[in-house]
Amino acid sequence: MAGDIILITNNENFIGKDYKVYSVEFRKCRYIEILTKVRDKVHENYRILTHPMAGSLKPNQTPYKSVLLIKEETLDYNSLNLIENAIDSAKKFLGIRKLPQWNEKCLKDFRTLDQSFIEGALLNKSKNSYYIK
Amino acid sequence: MIKDVQFGEETKVEKGTLYVNKEKIKEMVLEDKRLIKADVELARPGESVRIAPVKDVIEPRVKVEGNGQVFPGIINKVKTVGEGRTHALVGSNVVTCGKIVGFQEGLIDMSGPTAKYTPFSKTNNVCVVIEGREDLETHEYEEAGRLAGLKVAAYIGEAGKKVEPNEIVTYETKPLLEQVAEYPDLPKVGYVHMLQSQGLLHDTYYYGVDAKVMVPTFMYPTEMMDGAIVSGNCVAPCDKVTTFHHFNNPVIEDLYERHGKDINFIGVVLTNENVWLMDKERSSDMTAKLCRHLGLDGVIITEEGYGNPDTDLMMNCQKVAQEDIDVVLITDEFPGRDGKSQSVADTVPEADALVSCGNGNVIEYFPPMDKVIGTLDYIETMIGGYEGSLKEDGSIEAEIQIIIASTIANGYNTLAAKGY
């Protein structure tokens, strides 16, 4: 339904919480698969709300990725461009070096960071503004 | 100018040597109950010393004339700074290091082949080694470490209060109409300064305000020289803009150098880097609006970080250029080891003048050092490090992005990537 906001994420910190503004679509998968899932959603007329490369952590550094999208009536070409660029960039980095085997302490920190990029961005705006195209 | 650093009973400057009271510093750091351990070690240029993992680097400064104190809104009362006289203990720095998050922090080599990549191998460093309580959340530890560094730097800075400076430099920006009238025939140039502000461990503070909740604003360049901007982030070692760099912003320094000669330096438009696309739109719109409002002819834009901030950089570039203002960008590059991939994550046709600060993906060999300040435990998990990076003898093979400020995207370095 138009106006629905979803969070595509592989970060388990978002599981089981009621965020009211958006619903969480969690999948246990790799970073790059979250990006391709986001691209699928864009083709289903979802518009991207948060930058797919948020955080300056490179795609071969963090295993976690979360992206907020909102359902629209038509395809949003800016979103498509954005996600295709992000996928290209992620492939480039993963081609240079694969993701390290992080220990649990590091993984926890990466999850906390990823969560903060989404939650931090919610702090500074009026809630109705998400719906404005 | 500080030429040496030593421990002493009293924190003072004498004949170019900075003496610091170790116990006093430790006591000061441990006032914050979130920190359970503190130590102070010294590192001088040319010594066989490796410092890791480094959190922030801060030049000791003190205000001797004019309103306010250093780091307003963070460790001192909020008051507009940037006027009067400030003493800087140039040649010395406070370096906060020790156990931390595990990946966003880098290293400094005081000698050897990799020392040249960081400006902090050439300064006399008071290293504050900290450790937080085991149960402390990452961001709490970051804050405790950040405040400890600022407090120690302000304390050491006090020692410079009565010192007769070797050099006095005057920087002056007048209120807009007067500044425009002063050099009416010179092109009006501004600096768009983008602050890292994407969230936890990716924050920067302006007079104590988290930059992600502010809208773009105008500031006098001299405000930065008194610590109006404080770094609260660990993006990646190579492009981290430390608090030292905010004090000593090279773009501001160089624009002042040309001020009144071939340009009229009008001031700084301060903006942020956002996660939400609507925030990017708003900030870049307002940045362009401010540039137009100031009547600028040319603008230099710098960013902090890689990936998402590249989008803010390009949006700022495009919108400012559409106001008929010439734009030059400064950034570092991540085009892979062979330099063949695209360097930045985003681009626009208006980005036709860019100064490169080097390729962070280049691999270097770091020979073993006699002494390590902090710990090498995290080398392989740091950005630029990888499995097998740390050798048994203490040597390291890693990308130069592991070195603090090696490819810093404001040009306070000596690297550049060139096309052949």
Coordinates of C-alpha atoms in Angstrom, one line a residue:
Chain A
M1 CA 0.0 0.0 0.0
A2 CA 1.3 3.5 -0.9
G3 CA 2.9 5.2 2.1
D4 CA 4.0 2.0 3.8
I5 CA 7.6 2.3 5.1
I6 CA 9.8 -0.8 5.4
L7 CA 13.3 -1.4 6.7
I8 CA 15.2 -4.0 4.7
T9 CA 17.9 -5.2 7.1
N10 CA 20.2 -8.1 8.0
N11 CA 20.9 -6.6 11.5
E12 CA 19.2 -8.6 14.2
N13 CA 19.2 -5.6 16.5
F14 CA 16.0 -4.6 14.7
I15 CA 14.2 -7.9 15.3
G16 CA 11.2 -8.0 17.6
K17 CA 10.8 -4.3 18.2
D18 CA 7.8 -2.3 17.3
Y19 CA 9.0 0.8 15.5
K20 CA 5.5 2.1 14.7
V21 CA 6.8 4.3 11.8
Y22 CA 8.2 1.4 9.8
S23 CA 7.9 -2.4 9.6
V24 CA 11.1 -4.5 9.7
E25 CA 11.8 -7.0 7.0
F26 CA 14.7 -9.0 8.4
R27 CA 16.7 -11.5 6.4
K28 CA 19.7 -13.4 7.4
C29 CA 22.0 -12.7 4.5
R30 CA 25.1 -10.9 3.3
Y31 CA 25.5 -7.1 2.8
I32 CA 25.3 -7.3 -1.0
E33 CA 22.1 -9.4 -0.8
I34 CA 20.5 -6.6 1.2
L35 CA 21.4 -4.2 -1.6
T36 CA 19.9 -6.5 -4.3
K37 CA 16.8 -6.9 -2.2
V38 CA 16.5 -3.1 -2.0
R39 CA 16.9 -3.0 -5.8
D40 CA 14.0 -5.5 -6.1
K41 CA 11.9 -3.3 -3.9
V42 CA 12.7 -0.2 -6.0
H43 CA 11.4 -2.2 -9.0
E44 CA 8.2 -2.7 -6.9
N45 CA 7.8 1.1 -6.8
Y46 CA 9.5 1.6 -3.4
R47 CA 11.4 4.9 -3.0
I48 CA 14.7 4.9 -1.0
L49 CA 14.6 7.1 2.1
T50 CA 18.1 6.5 3.6
H51 CA 21.4 6.3 1.7
P52 CA 22.3 2.7 0.9
M53 CA 25.9 3.4 1.8
A54 CA 25.2 5.2 5.0
G55 CA 28.0 5.2 7.6
S56 CA 31.2 5.5 5.6
L57 CA 32.0 1.9 6.5
K58 CA 33.0 0.2 3.3
P59 CA 31.1 -2.8 2.0
N60 CA 34.0 -5.1 2.8
Q61 CA 34.3 -3.8 6.4
T62 CA 30.8 -4.2 7.9
P63 CA 28.6 -7.2 7.4
Y64 CA 25.4 -5.2 8.2
K65 CA 23.2 -3.1 6.1
S66 CA 19.8 -1.5 6.7
V67 CA 17.9 0.7 4.3
L68 CA 14.5 2.4 4.8
L69 CA 12.1 2.6 1.8
I70 CA 8.6 3.9 1.2
K71 CA 6.0 2.5 -1.1
E72 CA 5.0 4.8 -4.0
E73 CA 2.7 4.6 -7.0
T74 CA 5.4 4.6 -9.7
L75 CA 9.1 3.7 -10.2
D76 CA 11.5 6.2 -8.6
Y77 CA 14.5 6.5 -11.0
N78 CA 16.7 8.4 -8.5
S79 CA 16.4 5.5 -6.1
L80 CA 17.2 3.1 -8.9
N81 CA 20.3 5.0 -9.8
L82 CA 21.4 5.2 -6.2
I83 CA 21.0 1.5 -5.5
E84 CA 22.7 0.5 -8.8
N85 CA 25.7 2.7 -7.8
A86 CA 25.8 1.2 -4.4
I87 CA 25.8 -2.3 -5.8
D88 CA 28.6 -1.4 -8.2
S89 CA 30.7 0.1 -5.4
A90 CA 30.1 -2.9 -3.1
K91 CA 31.2 -5.3 -5.8
K92 CA 34.3 -3.3 -6.3
F93 CA 35.3 -3.4 -2.6
L94 CA 34.4 -7.0 -2.2
G95 CA 36.6 -7.7 -5.3
I96 CA 39.5 -6.0 -3.6
R97 CA 39.2 -7.9 -0.3
K98 CA 36.5 -10.1 1.2
L99 CA 34.9 -9.4 4.6
P100 CA 37.1 -10.4 7.5
Q101 CA 36.0 -13.0 10.1
W102 CA 35.0 -10.6 12.8
N103 CA 34.8 -11.7 16.4
E104 CA 31.5 -11.2 18.3
K105 CA 32.7 -8.0 20.0
C106 CA 33.3 -6.4 16.6
L107 CA 30.1 -7.7 15.2
K108 CA 28.1 -6.2 18.1
D109 CA 29.8 -2.9 17.4
F110 CA 28.9 -3.0 13.7
R111 CA 25.3 -3.8 14.6
T112 CA 25.1 -0.9 17.0
L113 CA 26.6 1.5 14.4
D114 CA 24.2 0.3 11.7
Q115 CA 21.2 0.7 14.0
S116 CA 22.4 4.2 15.0
F117 CA 22.5 5.3 11.3
I118 CA 18.8 4.6 11.0
E119 CA 17.6 5.6 14.4
G120 CA 19.8 8.8 14.6
A121 CA 18.3 10.0 11.4
L122 CA 14.8 9.7 12.8
L123 CA 15.6 12.2 15.6
N124 CA 15.6 15.4 13.7
K125 CA 12.5 15.5 11.7
S126 CA 8.7 15.8 11.7
K127 CA 7.3 12.3 11.1
N128 CA 4.9 13.3 8.4
S129 CA 7.9 14.5 6.3
Y130 CA 8.8 10.9 5.3
Y131 CA 5.7 10.8 3.1
I132 CA 6.5 13.8 1.1
K133 CA 7.9 12.9 -2.3
Chain B
M1 CA 57.3 26.1 18.8
I2 CA 57.7 23.0 21.0
K3 CA 60.9 21.0 20.2
D4 CA 60.8 18.4 22.9
V5 CA 58.5 16.9 25.5
Q6 CA 59.5 15.6 28.9
F7 CA 57.8 14.6 32.2
G8 CA 58.2 17.1 35.0
E9 CA 56.8 18.1 38.4
E10 CA 55.0 21.0 36.8
T11 CA 53.2 21.3 33.4
K12 CA 55.1 24.2 31.8
V13 CA 57.0 25.4 28.7
E14 CA 60.6 26.3 29.1
K15 CA 63.1 27.0 26.2
G16 CA 60.9 25.2 23.7
T17 CA 60.5 22.1 25.9
L18 CA 57.1 21.1 27.1
Y19 CA 57.1 19.5 30.5
V20 CA 54.0 17.6 31.6
N21 CA 52.9 16.3 35.0
K22 CA 52.0 12.7 34.4
E23 CA 50.2 12.1 37.7
K24 CA 48.0 15.2 37.3
I25 CA 47.0 14.1 33.8
K26 CA 46.1 10.6 35.0
E27 CA 44.1 12.0 37.8
M28 CA 42.2 14.3 35.5
V29 CA 41.4 11.5 33.1
L30 CA 40.2 9.2 35.9
E31 CA 37.8 11.8 37.2
D32 CA 35.4 10.3 34.6
K33 CA 34.3 7.1 36.3
R34 CA 33.6 5.5 33.0
L35 CA 37.4 5.1 32.6
I36 CA 39.2 2.6 34.8
K37 CA 42.8 3.0 33.6
A38 CA 44.8 5.9 32.3
D39 CA 48.5 6.2 31.5
V40 CA 50.6 8.8 29.9
E41 CA 53.5 8.1 27.5
L42 CA 55.6 10.4 25.4
A43 CA 56.5 9.9 21.7
R44 CA 59.0 12.1 19.9
P45 CA 59.8 12.5 16.2
G46 CA 62.3 9.9 15.0
E47 CA 61.8 7.4 17.9
S48 CA 61.1 3.8 17.2
V49 CA 57.5 4.0 18.5
R50 CA 54.2 2.9 17.1
I51 CA 51.0 4.4 18.6
A52 CA 47.7 2.4 18.2
P53 CA 44.7 2.5 18.1
V54 CA 44.6 6.3 17.9
K55 CA 41.3 8.0 18.7
D56 CA 41.9 11.7 18.4
V57 CA 44.8 14.2 18.1
I58 CA 44.5 17.6 19.7
E59 CA 46.9 20.5 19.7
P60 CA 47.1 22.2 23.1
R61 CA 45.7 25.8 22.9
V62 CA 44.6 28.5 25.3
K63 CA 42.8 31.8 24.8
V64 CA 44.7 34.7 26.2
E65 CA 42.5 37.5 24.8
G66 CA 39.0 37.7 23.6
N67 CA 35.7 36.0 24.4
G68 CA 35.3 32.5 25.5
Q69 CA 37.6 29.5 26.0
V70 CA 38.7 26.7 23.8
F71 CA 36.1 24.0 23.0
P72 CA 33.0 26.1 23.8
G73 CA 29.9 24.1 24.5
I74 CA 31.9 20.9 25.1
I75 CA 34.2 21.5 28.1
N76 CA 33.7 25.2 28.5
K77 CA 30.7 27.6 28.5
V78 CA 29.1 28.3 25.2
K79 CA 30.4 31.6 23.9
T80 CA 31.2 32.7 20.4
V81 CA 34.9 32.4 19.9
G82 CA 37.3 33.4 17.1
E83 CA 38.3 36.9 18.2
G84 CA 41.3 38.0 20.2
R85 CA 44.5 36.0 20.7
T86 CA 45.0 32.3 21.1
H87 CA 48.3 30.6 22.0
A88 CA 49.0 27.2 20.4
L89 CA 51.8 24.9 21.5
V90 CA 52.7 24.2 17.9
G91 CA 54.9 21.1 17.6
S92 CA 53.1 19.2 20.4
N93 CA 49.9 17.2 20.5
V94 CA 47.8 15.2 22.8
V95 CA 47.1 11.8 21.3
T96 CA 44.3 9.7 22.9
C97 CA 44.8 6.0 22.3
G98 CA 44.3 2.5 23.8
K99 CA 41.7 -0.2 23.8
I100 CA 38.6 0.7 21.8
V101 CA 35.9 -0.3 19.4
G102 CA 38.2 -2.4 17.2
F103 CA 38.0 -1.1 13.7
Q104 CA 37.7 2.6 13.1
E105 CA 41.0 3.7 14.6
G106 CA 44.4 3.7 13.2
L107 CA 48.1 4.1 13.9
I108 CA 51.0 6.6 14.0
D109 CA 54.6 5.5 13.4
M110 CA 57.1 8.0 14.8
S111 CA 59.9 6.8 12.4
G112 CA 60.5 4.4 9.6
P113 CA 59.1 4.3 6.0
T114 CA 55.5 4.8 7.0
A115 CA 56.0 7.8 9.3
K116 CA 55.9 10.2 6.3
Y117 CA 52.2 9.5 5.8
T118 CA 51.0 11.2 9.0
P119 CA 51.7 14.7 10.2
F120 CA 51.8 13.4 13.8
S121 CA 55.2 11.6 13.3
K122 CA 56.7 15.1 13.3
T123 CA 55.2 16.4 16.5
N124 CA 56.1 15.8 20.2
N125 CA 53.1 13.7 21.4
V126 CA 51.7 13.3 24.9
C127 CA 49.9 10.0 24.5
V128 CA 47.0 9.4 26.9
V129 CA 46.3 5.7 27.0
I130 CA 42.9 4.9 28.3
E131 CA 40.7 1.9 29.1
G132 CA 37.0 2.0 29.8
R133 CA 34.9 -0.1 32.1
E134 CA 34.1 -3.6 30.6
D135 CA 30.3 -3.0 30.6
L136 CA 30.6 0.4 28.9
E137 CA 28.6 0.8 25.7
T138 CA 30.7 1.7 22.7
H139 CA 29.4 5.3 22.3
E140 CA 29.8 5.9 26.1
Y141 CA 33.4 4.9 25.8
E142 CA 33.9 7.1 22.8
E143 CA 32.5 10.1 24.6
A144 CA 34.6 9.5 27.7
G145 CA 37.7 9.2 25.5
R146 CA 36.9 12.3 23.6
L147 CA 36.3 14.4 26.7
A148 CA 39.5 13.1 28.3
G149 CA 41.6 14.2 25.3
L150 CA 40.0 17.6 25.2
K151 CA 40.4 18.2 29.0
V152 CA 44.1 17.2 28.9
A153 CA 44.8 19.3 25.8
A154 CA 43.1 22.3 27.5
Y155 CA 45.1 21.7 30.6
I156 CA 48.4 21.5 28.8
G157 CA 47.4 24.5 26.7
E158 CA 47.2 26.6 29.8
A159 CA 51.0 26.2 30.0
G160 CA 51.2 28.3 26.9
K161 CA 49.4 31.3 28.4
K162 CA 52.4 33.2 29.5
V163 CA 54.9 32.0 26.9
E164 CA 56.2 34.6 24.5
P165 CA 55.3 33.2 21.0
N166 CA 58.0 32.6 18.4
E167 CA 55.5 33.6 15.7
I168 CA 52.3 35.7 15.7
V169 CA 50.0 35.3 12.8
T170 CA 46.9 37.5 12.3
Y171 CA 43.8 36.2 10.6
E172 CA 41.0 38.5 9.9
T173 CA 37.5 38.2 8.4
K174 CA 35.2 41.2 8.7
P175 CA 31.4 41.2 8.7
L176 CA 30.2 40.5 5.2
L177 CA 29.5 44.0 3.8
E178 CA 32.8 45.3 5.2
Q179 CA 34.7 42.3 3.9
V180 CA 33.3 42.7 0.4
A181 CA 34.1 46.4 0.4
E182 CA 37.7 45.8 1.5
Y183 CA 38.8 44.1 -1.7
P184 CA 36.0 45.0 -4.2
D185 CA 38.0 43.9 -7.2
L186 CA 39.0 40.5 -6.0
P187 CA 36.9 37.4 -6.6
K188 CA 34.9 36.4 -3.5
V189 CA 35.8 32.9 -2.3
G190 CA 34.1 30.8 0.3
Y191 CA 34.8 27.4 1.9
V192 CA 32.0 24.8 2.2
H193 CA 33.1 22.6 5.1
M194 CA 31.2 19.3 5.4
L195 CA 31.2 17.7 8.8
Q196 CA 30.8 14.0 9.3
S197 CA 27.5 13.5 11.1
Q198 CA 25.9 10.2 10.2
G199 CA 25.4 8.7 13.6
L200 CA 27.0 6.9 16.5
L201 CA 30.8 7.2 16.2
H202 CA 30.3 9.3 13.1
D203 CA 29.5 12.6 14.8
T204 CA 31.1 16.0 14.9
Y205 CA 30.2 18.8 17.3
Y206 CA 29.8 22.5 16.6
Y207 CA 29.7 24.5 19.9
G208 CA 28.5 21.3 21.4
V209 CA 25.7 20.7 18.9
D210 CA 25.6 17.4 17.2
A211 CA 26.1 18.3 13.5
K212 CA 23.4 15.9 12.3
V213 CA 20.6 18.0 13.9
M214 CA 21.8 21.3 12.6
V215 CA 21.1 23.1 9.4
P216 CA 23.9 24.7 7.3
T217 CA 25.2 28.0 8.7
F218 CA 27.8 30.6 8.2
M219 CA 30.8 30.8 10.4
Y220 CA 33.9 33.0 10.7
P221 CA 37.0 30.8 9.9
T222 CA 38.7 32.0 13.1
E223 CA 36.1 30.3 15.2
M224 CA 37.6 27.0 14.2
M225 CA 41.0 28.0 15.5
D226 CA 39.5 28.2 19.0
G227 CA 37.9 24.8 18.9
A228 CA 34.3 25.6 17.9
I229 CA 34.4 22.3 16.0
V230 CA 35.3 19.1 17.8
S231 CA 35.7 15.6 16.3
G232 CA 33.6 12.9 17.8
N233 CA 34.1 10.3 15.1
C234 CA 36.2 7.4 13.9
V235 CA 35.2 7.0 10.3
A236 CA 38.4 5.5 8.9
P237 CA 41.9 6.3 10.1
C238 CA 43.0 7.7 6.8
D239 CA 40.3 10.3 6.3
K240 CA 39.6 11.1 9.9
V241 CA 39.5 14.9 10.5
T242 CA 41.0 15.0 14.0
T243 CA 40.4 17.9 16.3
F244 CA 44.0 19.0 15.4
H245 CA 42.8 19.3 11.8
H246 CA 39.8 21.4 12.8
F247 CA 42.2 23.8 14.6
N248 CA 44.6 23.8 11.7
N249 CA 42.3 23.5 8.6
P250 CA 44.7 23.7 5.6
V251 CA 42.0 25.1 3.3
I252 CA 41.4 28.0 5.7
E253 CA 45.1 28.5 6.2
D254 CA 45.7 28.7 2.4
L255 CA 42.7 30.9 1.7
Y256 CA 43.9 33.4 4.3
E257 CA 47.4 33.2 2.7
R258 CA 45.8 34.5 -0.6
H259 CA 43.3 36.8 1.1
G260 CA 43.7 40.4 -0.1
K261 CA 46.3 39.2 -2.7
D262 CA 44.3 37.5 -5.4
I263 CA 41.1 36.5 -3.6
N264 CA 38.7 37.9 -1.0
F265 CA 38.1 35.1 1.5
I266 CA 34.5 35.7 2.7
G267 CA 34.1 32.8 5.2
V268 CA 32.9 29.3 5.9
V269 CA 29.6 27.7 5.1
L270 CA 29.3 24.8 7.6
T271 CA 27.2 21.9 6.6
N272 CA 26.7 18.2 7.5
E273 CA 26.6 14.7 5.9
N274 CA 23.3 12.9 6.2
V275 CA 21.8 9.4 6.1
W276 CA 18.3 10.5 5.0
L277 CA 18.0 11.6 1.4
M278 CA 15.6 14.4 2.4
D279 CA 18.2 15.7 4.8
K280 CA 20.8 15.7 2.0
E281 CA 18.4 17.6 -0.2
R282 CA 17.7 20.2 2.5
S283 CA 21.4 20.7 3.5
S284 CA 22.7 20.9 -0.1
D285 CA 19.8 23.3 -1.0
M286 CA 20.7 25.5 2.0
T287 CA 24.4 25.4 1.3
A288 CA 23.8 26.6 -2.3
K289 CA 21.4 29.3 -1.0
L290 CA 24.0 30.6 1.5
C291 CA 26.8 30.6 -1.1
R292 CA 24.5 32.6 -3.4
H293 CA 23.5 34.9 -0.6
L294 CA 27.1 35.7 0.3
G295 CA 27.7 36.6 -3.4
L296 CA 30.5 34.1 -3.8
D297 CA 32.3 33.7 -7.1
G298 CA 34.2 30.6 -6.2
V299 CA 33.9 27.8 -3.6
I300 CA 36.1 25.0 -2.3
I301 CA 34.3 22.0 -0.8
T302 CA 35.8 19.3 1.4
E303 CA 34.2 16.1 2.9
E304 CA 34.9 13.6 5.6
G305 CA 34.5 9.9 5.0
Y306 CA 33.7 7.8 2.0
G307 CA 30.6 6.4 0.2
N308 CA 27.5 8.1 1.6
P309 CA 29.3 11.5 2.1
D310 CA 30.4 11.4 -1.6
T311 CA 26.7 11.9 -2.4
D312 CA 26.5 15.0 -0.2
L313 CA 29.7 16.2 -1.8
M314 CA 28.3 15.9 -5.3
M315 CA 24.9 17.4 -4.4
N316 CA 26.7 20.4 -2.9
C317 CA 28.9 20.6 -5.9
Q318 CA 26.0 20.5 -8.4
K319 CA 23.7 22.9 -6.6
V320 CA 26.4 25.5 -5.9
A321 CA 27.6 25.3 -9.5
Q322 CA 24.0 25.8 -10.7
E323 CA 24.2 29.2 -8.9
D324 CA 27.0 30.1 -11.3
I325 CA 29.7 29.7 -8.8
D326 CA 33.0 28.0 -9.6
V327 CA 33.5 24.9 -7.5
V328 CA 36.6 23.0 -6.7
L329 CA 36.4 19.7 -4.7
I330 CA 39.0 18.2 -2.5
T331 CA 38.8 14.5 -1.6
D332 CA 40.7 11.2 -1.3
E333 CA 40.2 8.2 -3.5
F334 CA 39.5 4.5 -3.2
P335 CA 40.1 3.2 -6.7
G336 CA 41.6 -0.2 -5.7
R337 CA 45.2 -1.1 -5.4
D338 CA 45.8 -0.7 -9.2
G339 CA 43.9 2.6 -9.2
K340 CA 41.6 1.4 -12.0
S341 CA 38.2 1.5 -10.3
Q342 CA 36.0 4.5 -9.8
S343 CA 37.5 6.7 -7.1
V344 CA 34.4 8.1 -5.4
A345 CA 31.0 6.5 -4.8
D346 CA 29.1 9.2 -6.6
T347 CA 29.6 11.8 -9.3
V348 CA 27.9 14.6 -11.2
P349 CA 28.9 16.4 -14.5
E350 CA 29.6 19.6 -12.5
A351 CA 32.4 17.9 -10.6
D352 CA 35.0 18.9 -13.2
A353 CA 37.7 20.3 -10.9
L354 CA 38.9 18.0 -8.1
V355 CA 42.1 17.9 -6.0
S356 CA 43.1 14.4 -5.0
C357 CA 44.5 13.5 -1.6
G358 CA 45.7 10.1 -2.6
N359 CA 44.7 6.5 -2.9
G360 CA 43.9 4.8 0.5
N361 CA 44.1 1.3 -1.0
V362 CA 47.9 1.3 -1.5
I363 CA 49.7 -1.4 0.6
E364 CA 52.7 -0.6 2.7
Y365 CA 55.1 -2.5 4.9
F366 CA 55.4 -1.3 8.5
P367 CA 58.7 -2.5 10.1
P368 CA 58.7 -3.6 13.8
M369 CA 59.2 -0.8 16.3
D370 CA 61.0 -1.0 19.7
K371 CA 58.0 0.4 21.6
V372 CA 54.2 0.2 21.2
I373 CA 52.1 2.8 22.9
G374 CA 48.6 1.4 23.3
T375 CA 48.2 -2.1 21.8
L376 CA 48.6 -3.9 18.5
D377 CA 45.8 -6.3 19.4
Y378 CA 43.4 -4.7 17.0
I379 CA 45.6 -4.2 13.9
E380 CA 43.9 -6.9 11.8
T381 CA 40.5 -5.6 12.6
M382 CA 41.3 -2.0 11.9
I383 CA 40.3 -0.5 8.6
G384 CA 43.2 -1.1 6.2
G385 CA 44.3 -4.1 8.2
Y386 CA 43.3 -7.7 7.3
E387 CA 43.9 -11.3 8.4
G388 CA 47.6 -11.9 8.4
S389 CA 48.4 -8.1 8.5
L390 CA 50.3 -8.4 11.9
K391 CA 53.4 -10.5 11.7
E392 CA 55.1 -12.3 14.6
D393 CA 57.9 -9.8 14.9
G394 CA 55.5 -6.9 15.2
S395 CA 55.8 -5.7 11.6
I396 CA 52.6 -5.0 9.7
E397 CA 51.5 -5.2 6.1
A398 CA 48.4 -3.1 5.5
E399 CA 46.7 -0.5 3.3
I400 CA 47.8 3.0 4.1
Q401 CA 44.2 3.8 5.1
I402 CA 45.2 2.3 8.5
I403 CA 47.4 5.4 9.1
I404 CA 45.9 8.4 10.9
A405 CA 45.1 11.1 8.4
S406 CA 47.2 9.6 5.5
T407 CA 44.7 10.5 2.8
I408 CA 42.7 13.2 4.7
A409 CA 40.2 14.8 2.4
N410 CA 41.1 18.4 3.2
G411 CA 44.6 18.2 1.9
Y412 CA 46.6 18.2 5.2
N413 CA 48.9 15.6 3.7
T414 CA 51.4 15.1 0.8
L415 CA 49.7 12.5 -1.3
A416 CA 47.9 12.8 -4.6
A417 CA 46.6 10.3 -7.1
K418 CA 47.6 11.2 -10.7
G419 CA 46.4 10.0 -14.0
Y420 CA 48.9 8.7 -16.5

